[in-house]
PDB file of C-alpha atoms in Angstrom:
ATOM      1  CA  ALA A   1      21.190 -78.409 198.759  1.00  0.00           C
ATOM      2  CA  GLY A   2      22.512 -75.288 200.097  1.00  0.00           C
ATOM      3  CA  ARG A   3      24.168 -73.479 197.077  1.00  0.00           C
ATOM      4  CA  PRO A   4      24.718 -69.373 197.901  1.00  0.00           C
ATOM      5  CA  THR A   5      23.517 -67.700 194.952  1.00  0.00           C
ATOM      6  CA  VAL A   6      22.259 -64.610 193.406  1.00  0.00           C
ATOM      7  CA  ILE A   7      18.908 -63.427 191.325  1.00  0.00           C
ATOM      8  CA  ALA A   8      19.785 -61.547 188.725  1.00  0.00           C
ATOM      9  CA  GLY A   9      16.849 -59.509 186.199  1.00  0.00           C
ATOM     10  CA  HIS A  10      17.804 -58.346 182.388  1.00  0.00           C
ATOM     11  CA  GLU A  11      16.592 -55.844 180.156  1.00  0.00           C
ATOM     12  CA  ASP A  12      14.621 -57.868 177.948  1.00  0.00           C
ATOM     13  CA  GLY A  13      12.756 -59.463 181.748  1.00  0.00           C
ATOM     14  CA  THR A  14      14.256 -62.671 181.815  1.00  0.00           C
ATOM     15  CA  VAL A  15      14.873 -63.352 185.936  1.00  0.00           C
ATOM     16  CA  THR A  16      17.693 -65.888 186.264  1.00  0.00           C
ATOM     17  CA  LEU A  17      19.231 -67.573 189.184  1.00  0.00           C
ATOM     18  CA  HIS A  18      22.818 -67.895 189.206  1.00  0.00           C
ATOM     19  CA  GLU A  19      24.805 -70.566 191.697  1.00  0.00           C
ATOM     20  CA  LEU A  20      27.857 -68.553 192.864  1.00  0.00           C
ATOM     21  CA  PRO A  21      30.812 -68.209 192.511  1.00  0.00           C
ATOM     22  CA  ASN A  22      30.976 -69.249 189.013  1.00  0.00           C
ATOM     23  CA  LEU A  23      27.626 -67.111 187.765  1.00  0.00           C
ATOM     24  CA  GLN A  24      26.829 -70.809 186.707  1.00  0.00           C
ATOM     25  CA  ILE A  25      22.696 -70.742 185.563  1.00  0.00           C
ATOM     26  CA  LEU A  26      20.355 -72.894 187.945  1.00  0.00           C
ATOM     27  CA  ALA A  27      16.803 -71.441 186.111  1.00  0.00           C
ATOM     28  CA  ARG A  28      15.890 -69.482 183.922  1.00  0.00           C
ATOM     29  CA  ASN A  29      12.301 -67.402 183.455  1.00  0.00           C
ATOM     30  CA  GLN A  30      11.098 -65.510 180.830  1.00  0.00           C
ATOM     31  CA  SER A  31       7.064 -65.245 180.487  1.00  0.00           C
ATOM     32  CA  GLU A  32       6.115 -63.051 184.140  1.00  0.00           C
ATOM     33  CA  HIS A  33       8.158 -59.552 183.092  1.00  0.00           C
ATOM     34  CA  SER A  34       7.829 -58.183 179.196  1.00  0.00           C
ATOM     35  CA  CYS A  35      10.214 -55.298 180.338  1.00  0.00           C
ATOM     36  CA  VAL A  36      13.709 -53.644 181.935  1.00  0.00           C
ATOM     37  CA  VAL A  37      13.643 -55.877 185.860  1.00  0.00           C
ATOM     38  CA  ARG A  38      14.372 -52.831 187.294  1.00  0.00           C
ATOM     39  CA  ALA A  39      14.905 -54.818 191.109  1.00  0.00           C
ATOM     40  CA  ALA A  40      15.822 -57.759 192.577  1.00  0.00           C
ATOM     41  CA  VAL A  41      15.892 -59.625 195.882  1.00  0.00           C
ATOM     42  CA  MET A  42      16.401 -62.526 198.091  1.00  0.00           C
ATOM     43  CA  VAL A  43      13.617 -62.953 200.747  1.00  0.00           C
ATOM     44  CA  GLY A  44      12.058 -64.663 202.962  1.00  0.00           C
ATOM     45  CA  GLY A  45      15.688 -65.993 204.077  1.00  0.00           C
ATOM     46  CA  GLY A  46      16.919 -67.745 200.914  1.00  0.00           C
ATOM     47  CA  SER A  47      14.079 -69.965 200.243  1.00  0.00           C
ATOM     48  CA  MET A  48      12.448 -66.552 198.258  1.00  0.00           C
ATOM     49  CA  ALA A  49      12.818 -63.427 195.886  1.00  0.00           C
ATOM     50  CA  ALA A  50      10.785 -60.413 193.988  1.00  0.00           C
ATOM     51  CA  THR A  51      11.577 -58.506 191.829  1.00  0.00           C
ATOM     52  CA  GLY A  52      10.532 -55.701 190.080  1.00  0.00           C
ATOM     53  CA  ASP A  53       9.349 -54.603 186.283  1.00  0.00           C
ATOM     54  CA  ASP A  54       9.455 -50.545 184.482  1.00  0.00           C
ATOM     55  CA  ALA A  55       5.787 -51.027 184.589  1.00  0.00           C
ATOM     56  CA  GLY A  56       5.052 -51.663 187.749  1.00  0.00           C
ATOM     57  CA  ALA A  57       5.231 -55.097 188.324  1.00  0.00           C
ATOM     58  CA  VAL A  58       6.299 -57.163 191.666  1.00  0.00           C
ATOM     59  CA  VAL A  59       6.616 -61.371 190.971  1.00  0.00           C
ATOM     60  CA  LEU A  60       7.220 -63.356 194.769  1.00  0.00           C
ATOM     61  CA  TRP A  61       9.423 -66.356 193.278  1.00  0.00           C
ATOM     62  CA  GLN A  62      10.300 -69.556 194.508  1.00  0.00           C
ATOM     63  CA  LEU A  63      13.981 -70.528 194.693  1.00  0.00           C
ATOM     64  CA  PRO A  64      15.310 -72.512 193.181  1.00  0.00           C
ATOM     65  CA  ALA A  65      13.044 -73.756 190.733  1.00  0.00           C
ATOM     66  CA  LEU A  66      12.423 -70.231 189.889  1.00  0.00           C
ATOM     67  CA  THR A  67       8.175 -70.687 189.789  1.00  0.00           C
ATOM     68  CA  THR A  68       5.377 -68.270 190.459  1.00  0.00           C
ATOM     69  CA  LEU A  69       4.588 -68.040 194.114  1.00  0.00           C
ATOM     70  CA  ALA A  70       2.572 -64.620 193.504  1.00  0.00           C
ATOM     71  CA  LYS A  71       1.952 -61.328 191.209  1.00  0.00           C
ATOM     72  CA  GLU A  72       0.687 -57.841 191.961  1.00  0.00           C
ATOM     73  CA  PRO A  73       1.376 -56.498 188.646  1.00  0.00           C
ATOM     74  CA  ARG A  74       0.389 -52.981 189.197  1.00  0.00           C
ATOM     75  CA  ALA A  75       2.349 -52.045 192.563  1.00  0.00           C
ATOM     76  CA  HIS A  76       3.876 -49.159 190.599  1.00  0.00           C
ATOM     77  CA  ALA A  77       4.189 -47.401 187.229  1.00  0.00           C
ATOM     78  CA  ARG A  78       7.642 -49.019 187.727  1.00  0.00           C
ATOM     79  CA  VAL A  79       9.688 -50.349 190.328  1.00  0.00           C
ATOM     80  CA  THR A  80      13.061 -48.522 191.968  1.00  0.00           C
ATOM     81  CA  ASP A  81      13.846 -50.156 194.089  1.00  0.00           C
ATOM     82  CA  LEU A  82      12.845 -53.389 196.826  1.00  0.00           C
ATOM     83  CA  ALA A  83      14.074 -54.091 199.643  1.00  0.00           C
ATOM     84  CA  ALA A  84      13.078 -57.875 202.742  1.00  0.00           C
ATOM     85  CA  ALA A  85      12.671 -57.589 205.870  1.00  0.00           C
ATOM     86  CA  ALA A  86      10.723 -59.461 208.631  1.00  0.00           C
ATOM     87  CA  LEU A  87       8.404 -58.291 211.646  1.00  0.00           C
ATOM     88  CA  ASP A  88       7.087 -60.308 214.304  1.00  0.00           C
ATOM     89  CA  GLY A  89       8.388 -63.327 212.412  1.00  0.00           C
ATOM     90  CA  THR A  90       5.904 -62.171 208.556  1.00  0.00           C
ATOM     91  CA  SER A  91       8.668 -61.830 205.637  1.00  0.00           C
ATOM     92  CA  LEU A  92       8.176 -58.231 204.535  1.00  0.00           C
ATOM     93  CA  LEU A  93       9.328 -56.647 201.178  1.00  0.00           C
ATOM     94  CA  ILE A  94       8.809 -53.137 200.542  1.00  0.00           C
ATOM     95  CA  SER A  95       8.547 -51.534 197.138  1.00  0.00           C
ATOM     96  CA  ALA A  96       9.677 -48.049 195.415  1.00  0.00           C
ATOM     97  CA  GLY A  97       8.482 -47.155 192.891  1.00  0.00           C
ATOM     98  CA  ASP A  98       6.519 -43.485 190.513  1.00  0.00           C
ATOM     99  CA  THR A  99       2.087 -42.986 190.369  1.00  0.00           C
ATOM    100  CA  PHE A 100       0.513 -42.566 187.494  1.00  0.00           C
ATOM    101  CA  GLU A 101      -1.496 -39.381 187.448  1.00  0.00           C
ATOM    102  CA  LYS A 102      -4.067 -38.109 184.611  1.00  0.00           C
ATOM    103  CA  GLY A 103      -2.319 -41.169 182.838  1.00  0.00           C
ATOM    104  CA  TYR A 104       1.539 -39.051 183.227  1.00  0.00           C
ATOM    105  CA  ARG A 105       4.775 -40.589 185.892  1.00  0.00           C
ATOM    106  CA  ASN A 106       4.790 -38.277 188.551  1.00  0.00           C
ATOM    107  CA  TYR A 107       8.883 -38.571 189.421  1.00  0.00           C
ATOM    108  CA  ASP A 108       7.351 -36.271 192.603  1.00  0.00           C
ATOM    109  CA  LYS A 109       5.359 -38.294 193.847  1.00  0.00           C
ATOM    110  CA  GLN A 110       6.668 -42.082 194.650  1.00  0.00           C
ATOM    111  CA  PRO A 111       5.672 -44.148 197.248  1.00  0.00           C
ATOM    112  CA  VAL A 112       7.311 -46.555 199.217  1.00  0.00           C
ATOM    113  CA  ARG A 113       4.762 -49.275 200.892  1.00  0.00           C
ATOM    114  CA  ALA A 114       5.353 -52.818 202.287  1.00  0.00           C
ATOM    115  CA  TRP A 115       3.944 -55.818 201.278  1.00  0.00           C
ATOM    116  CA  ALA A 116       3.159 -59.582 203.494  1.00  0.00           C
ATOM    117  CA  LEU A 117       4.506 -62.637 201.556  1.00  0.00           C
ATOM    118  CA  PRO A 118       3.838 -65.027 200.597  1.00  0.00           C
ATOM    119  CA  GLU A 119       0.570 -63.594 199.534  1.00  0.00           C
ATOM    120  CA  LEU A 120       1.981 -60.349 198.680  1.00  0.00           C
ATOM    121  CA  SER A 121      -0.834 -58.120 199.381  1.00  0.00           C
ATOM    122  CA  LEU A 122      -0.428 -54.852 200.836  1.00  0.00           C
ATOM    123  CA  HIS A 123       0.406 -54.550 204.246  1.00  0.00           C
ATOM    124  CA  SER A 124       0.923 -50.773 204.500  1.00  0.00           C
ATOM    125  CA  GLU A 125       2.283 -47.479 203.063  1.00  0.00           C
ATOM    126  CA  ILE A 126       4.903 -45.771 203.945  1.00  0.00           C
ATOM    127  CA  GLU A 127       5.337 -42.903 202.015  1.00  0.00           C
ATOM    128  CA  THR A 128       2.763 -41.187 199.966  1.00  0.00           C
ATOM    129  CA  GLU A 129       4.103 -37.347 198.976  1.00  0.00           C
ATOM    130  CA  THR A 130       7.673 -37.400 198.585  1.00  0.00           C
ATOM    131  CA  ALA A 131      10.643 -37.921 195.440  1.00  0.00           C
ATOM    132  CA  VAL A 132      11.613 -41.557 197.145  1.00  0.00           C
ATOM    133  CA  SER A 133      15.612 -41.551 195.069  1.00  0.00           C
ATOM    134  CA  ASN A 134      16.185 -44.598 195.017  1.00  0.00           C
ATOM    135  CA  PHE A 135      18.218 -45.913 197.528  1.00  0.00           C
ATOM    136  CA  LEU A 136      16.084 -48.241 200.524  1.00  0.00           C
ATOM    137  CA  GLU A 137      17.772 -49.313 203.981  1.00  0.00           C
ATOM    138  CA  VAL A 138      14.953 -51.835 205.549  1.00  0.00           C
ATOM    139  CA  VAL A 139      15.824 -52.904 209.559  1.00  0.00           C
ATOM    140  CA  SER A 140      14.902 -55.391 212.083  1.00  0.00           C
ATOM    141  CA  SER A 141      14.313 -54.926 215.393  1.00  0.00           C
ATOM    142  CA  PRO A 142      12.146 -54.331 218.460  1.00  0.00           C
ATOM    143  CA  LEU A 143      10.358 -51.690 218.311  1.00  0.00           C
ATOM    144  CA  GLY A 144       8.962 -53.273 214.441  1.00  0.00           C
ATOM    145  CA  CYS A 145      10.365 -52.291 211.333  1.00  0.00           C
ATOM    146  CA  ILE A 146      12.779 -49.589 210.261  1.00  0.00           C
ATOM    147  CA  VAL A 147      12.416 -48.362 207.181  1.00  0.00           C
ATOM    148  CA  VAL A 148      15.513 -45.599 205.726  1.00  0.00           C
ATOM    149  CA  PHE A 149      14.967 -43.648 202.267  1.00  0.00           C
ATOM    150  CA  GLN A 150      16.484 -40.744 200.031  1.00  0.00           C
ATOM    151  CA  LYS A 151      13.870 -37.458 200.192  1.00  0.00           C
ATOM    152  CA  GLY A 152      15.325 -35.500 197.512  1.00  0.00           C
ATOM    153  CA  TRP A 153      18.437 -34.244 199.535  1.00  0.00           C
ATOM    154  CA  GLY A 154      17.782 -35.459 202.217  1.00  0.00           C
ATOM    155  CA  PHE A 155      16.262 -37.997 204.361  1.00  0.00           C
ATOM    156  CA  ALA A 156      13.331 -40.061 206.203  1.00  0.00           C
ATOM    157  CA  VAL A 157      13.701 -42.464 208.773  1.00  0.00           C
ATOM    158  CA  LYS A 158      10.503 -44.548 209.580  1.00  0.00           C
ATOM    159  CA  LEU A 159       8.927 -47.673 211.898  1.00  0.00           C
ATOM    160  CA  VAL A 160       7.288 -50.460 209.784  1.00  0.00           C
ATOM    161  CA  ALA A 161       3.939 -52.304 212.937  1.00  0.00           C
ATOM    162  CA  ALA A 162       3.501 -55.459 212.894  1.00  0.00           C
ATOM    163  CA  ASP A 163      -0.546 -53.729 213.213  1.00  0.00           C
ATOM    164  CA  GLY A 164       0.707 -52.000 209.737  1.00  0.00           C
ATOM    165  CA  THR A 165       1.021 -48.496 210.952  1.00  0.00           C
ATOM    166  CA  VAL A 166       3.527 -46.225 210.308  1.00  0.00           C
ATOM    167  CA  LYS A 167       5.107 -44.321 212.347  1.00  0.00           C
ATOM    168  CA  LEU A 168       8.115 -41.386 211.042  1.00  0.00           C
ATOM    169  CA  ILE A 169      10.996 -41.699 213.939  1.00  0.00           C
ATOM    170  CA  GLY A 170      13.174 -38.439 212.100  1.00  0.00           C
ATOM    171  CA  ALA A 171      13.710 -36.646 209.482  1.00  0.00           C
ATOM    172  CA  ARG A 172      16.168 -34.161 207.266  1.00  0.00           C
ATOM    173  CA  ASP A 173      15.750 -31.457 204.817  1.00  0.00           C
ATOM    174  CA  SER A 174      19.430 -32.082 204.187  1.00  0.00           C
ATOM    175  CA  GLY A 175      22.051 -34.055 204.660  1.00  0.00           C
ATOM    176  CA  TRP A 176      22.515 -38.001 204.434  1.00  0.00           C
ATOM    177  CA  LEU A 177      21.825 -40.491 207.067  1.00  0.00           C
ATOM    178  CA  SER A 178      26.194 -42.468 208.064  1.00  0.00           C
ATOM    179  CA  ASP A 179      24.551 -44.919 211.150  1.00  0.00           C
ATOM    180  CA  LEU A 180      21.882 -46.229 212.618  1.00  0.00           C
ATOM    181  CA  LEU A 181      21.313 -48.202 216.150  1.00  0.00           C
ATOM    182  CA  VAL A 182      19.070 -49.967 217.594  1.00  0.00           C
ATOM    183  CA  LEU A 183      19.158 -49.739 221.581  1.00  0.00           C
ATOM    184  CA  ARG A 184      17.413 -51.078 225.079  1.00  0.00           C
ATOM    185  CA  GLU A 185      17.622 -47.829 227.393  1.00  0.00           C
ATOM    186  CA  GLY A 186      16.112 -50.246 230.317  1.00  0.00           C
ATOM    187  CA  ASP A 187      12.553 -51.842 228.755  1.00  0.00           C
ATOM    188  CA  GLU A 188      11.953 -49.472 226.465  1.00  0.00           C
ATOM    189  CA  PRO A 189      13.636 -49.566 223.285  1.00  0.00           C
ATOM    190  CA  ALA A 190      15.401 -46.277 221.892  1.00  0.00           C
ATOM    191  CA  ILE A 191      16.702 -45.877 217.413  1.00  0.00           C
ATOM    192  CA  ALA A 192      19.141 -43.767 217.732  1.00  0.00           C
ATOM    193  CA  LEU A 193      20.198 -41.518 214.548  1.00  0.00           C
ATOM    194  CA  LEU A 194      23.642 -40.516 213.224  1.00  0.00           C
ATOM    195  CA  PHE A 195      23.572 -38.327 210.009  1.00  0.00           C
ATOM    196  CA  GLU A 196      25.643 -35.488 208.701  1.00  0.00           C
ATOM    197  CA  THR A 197      25.402 -32.742 207.018  1.00  0.00           C
ATOM    198  CA  LEU A 198      28.688 -30.243 205.425  1.00  0.00           C
ATOM    199  CA  ASP A 199      29.428 -29.119 208.624  1.00  0.00           C
ATOM    200  CA  ARG A 200      28.240 -31.054 211.259  1.00  0.00           C
ATOM    201  CA  LYS A 201      27.242 -34.453 212.666  1.00  0.00           C
ATOM    202  CA  SER A 202      23.537 -34.315 214.996  1.00  0.00           C
ATOM    203  CA  VAL A 203      22.390 -37.330 216.939  1.00  0.00           C
ATOM    204  CA  VAL A 204      18.373 -37.960 217.202  1.00  0.00           C
ATOM    205  CA  GLU A 205      16.959 -39.964 218.853  1.00  0.00           C
ATOM    206  CA  GLY A 206      12.973 -41.650 219.183  1.00  0.00           C
ATOM    207  CA  LYS A 207      11.168 -44.542 220.681  1.00  0.00           C
TER     208      LYS A 207
END
């Protein structure tokens, strides 16, 4: 008990749990994914893990046995990234991926979604239209769950509330996010975003 572990996904769909630092295999599962496992993340404080594959499936695992807790076979057309979050005592899984339209994969429409755990039920649609690069950062705050993702040459920052509502905090068509702070002005929490472009630094604040 208490051993540090890491989860790994493989090209043939195998998922393995390894003990650190020697990477000894503690558990292996070959039954849930049938193609490349593209993303993996520990969730629920390390008691669970999630993986996503090129067929769009997301699987939630119980650790350390690697038994299946839940599976969403069509979370996306293809899963490109996963991240863990916490919101008012609820564990969330944030996923990014491609969509299919008229039988073809649409790389210009890559939604970001939040899933409530351990049910793996859809909590909220964070982004639905713009192409999202394979980058997610999640910060828990008094305001809610802050999700940061790259959009083309720029970025967007959105706030997910406990009731599933999503609010845009800040976005830029160019530049990259270099820092994100959750501040308190008296009793009012605020978010400060420091972003950079090639010729300047700027600060955007939202509440």
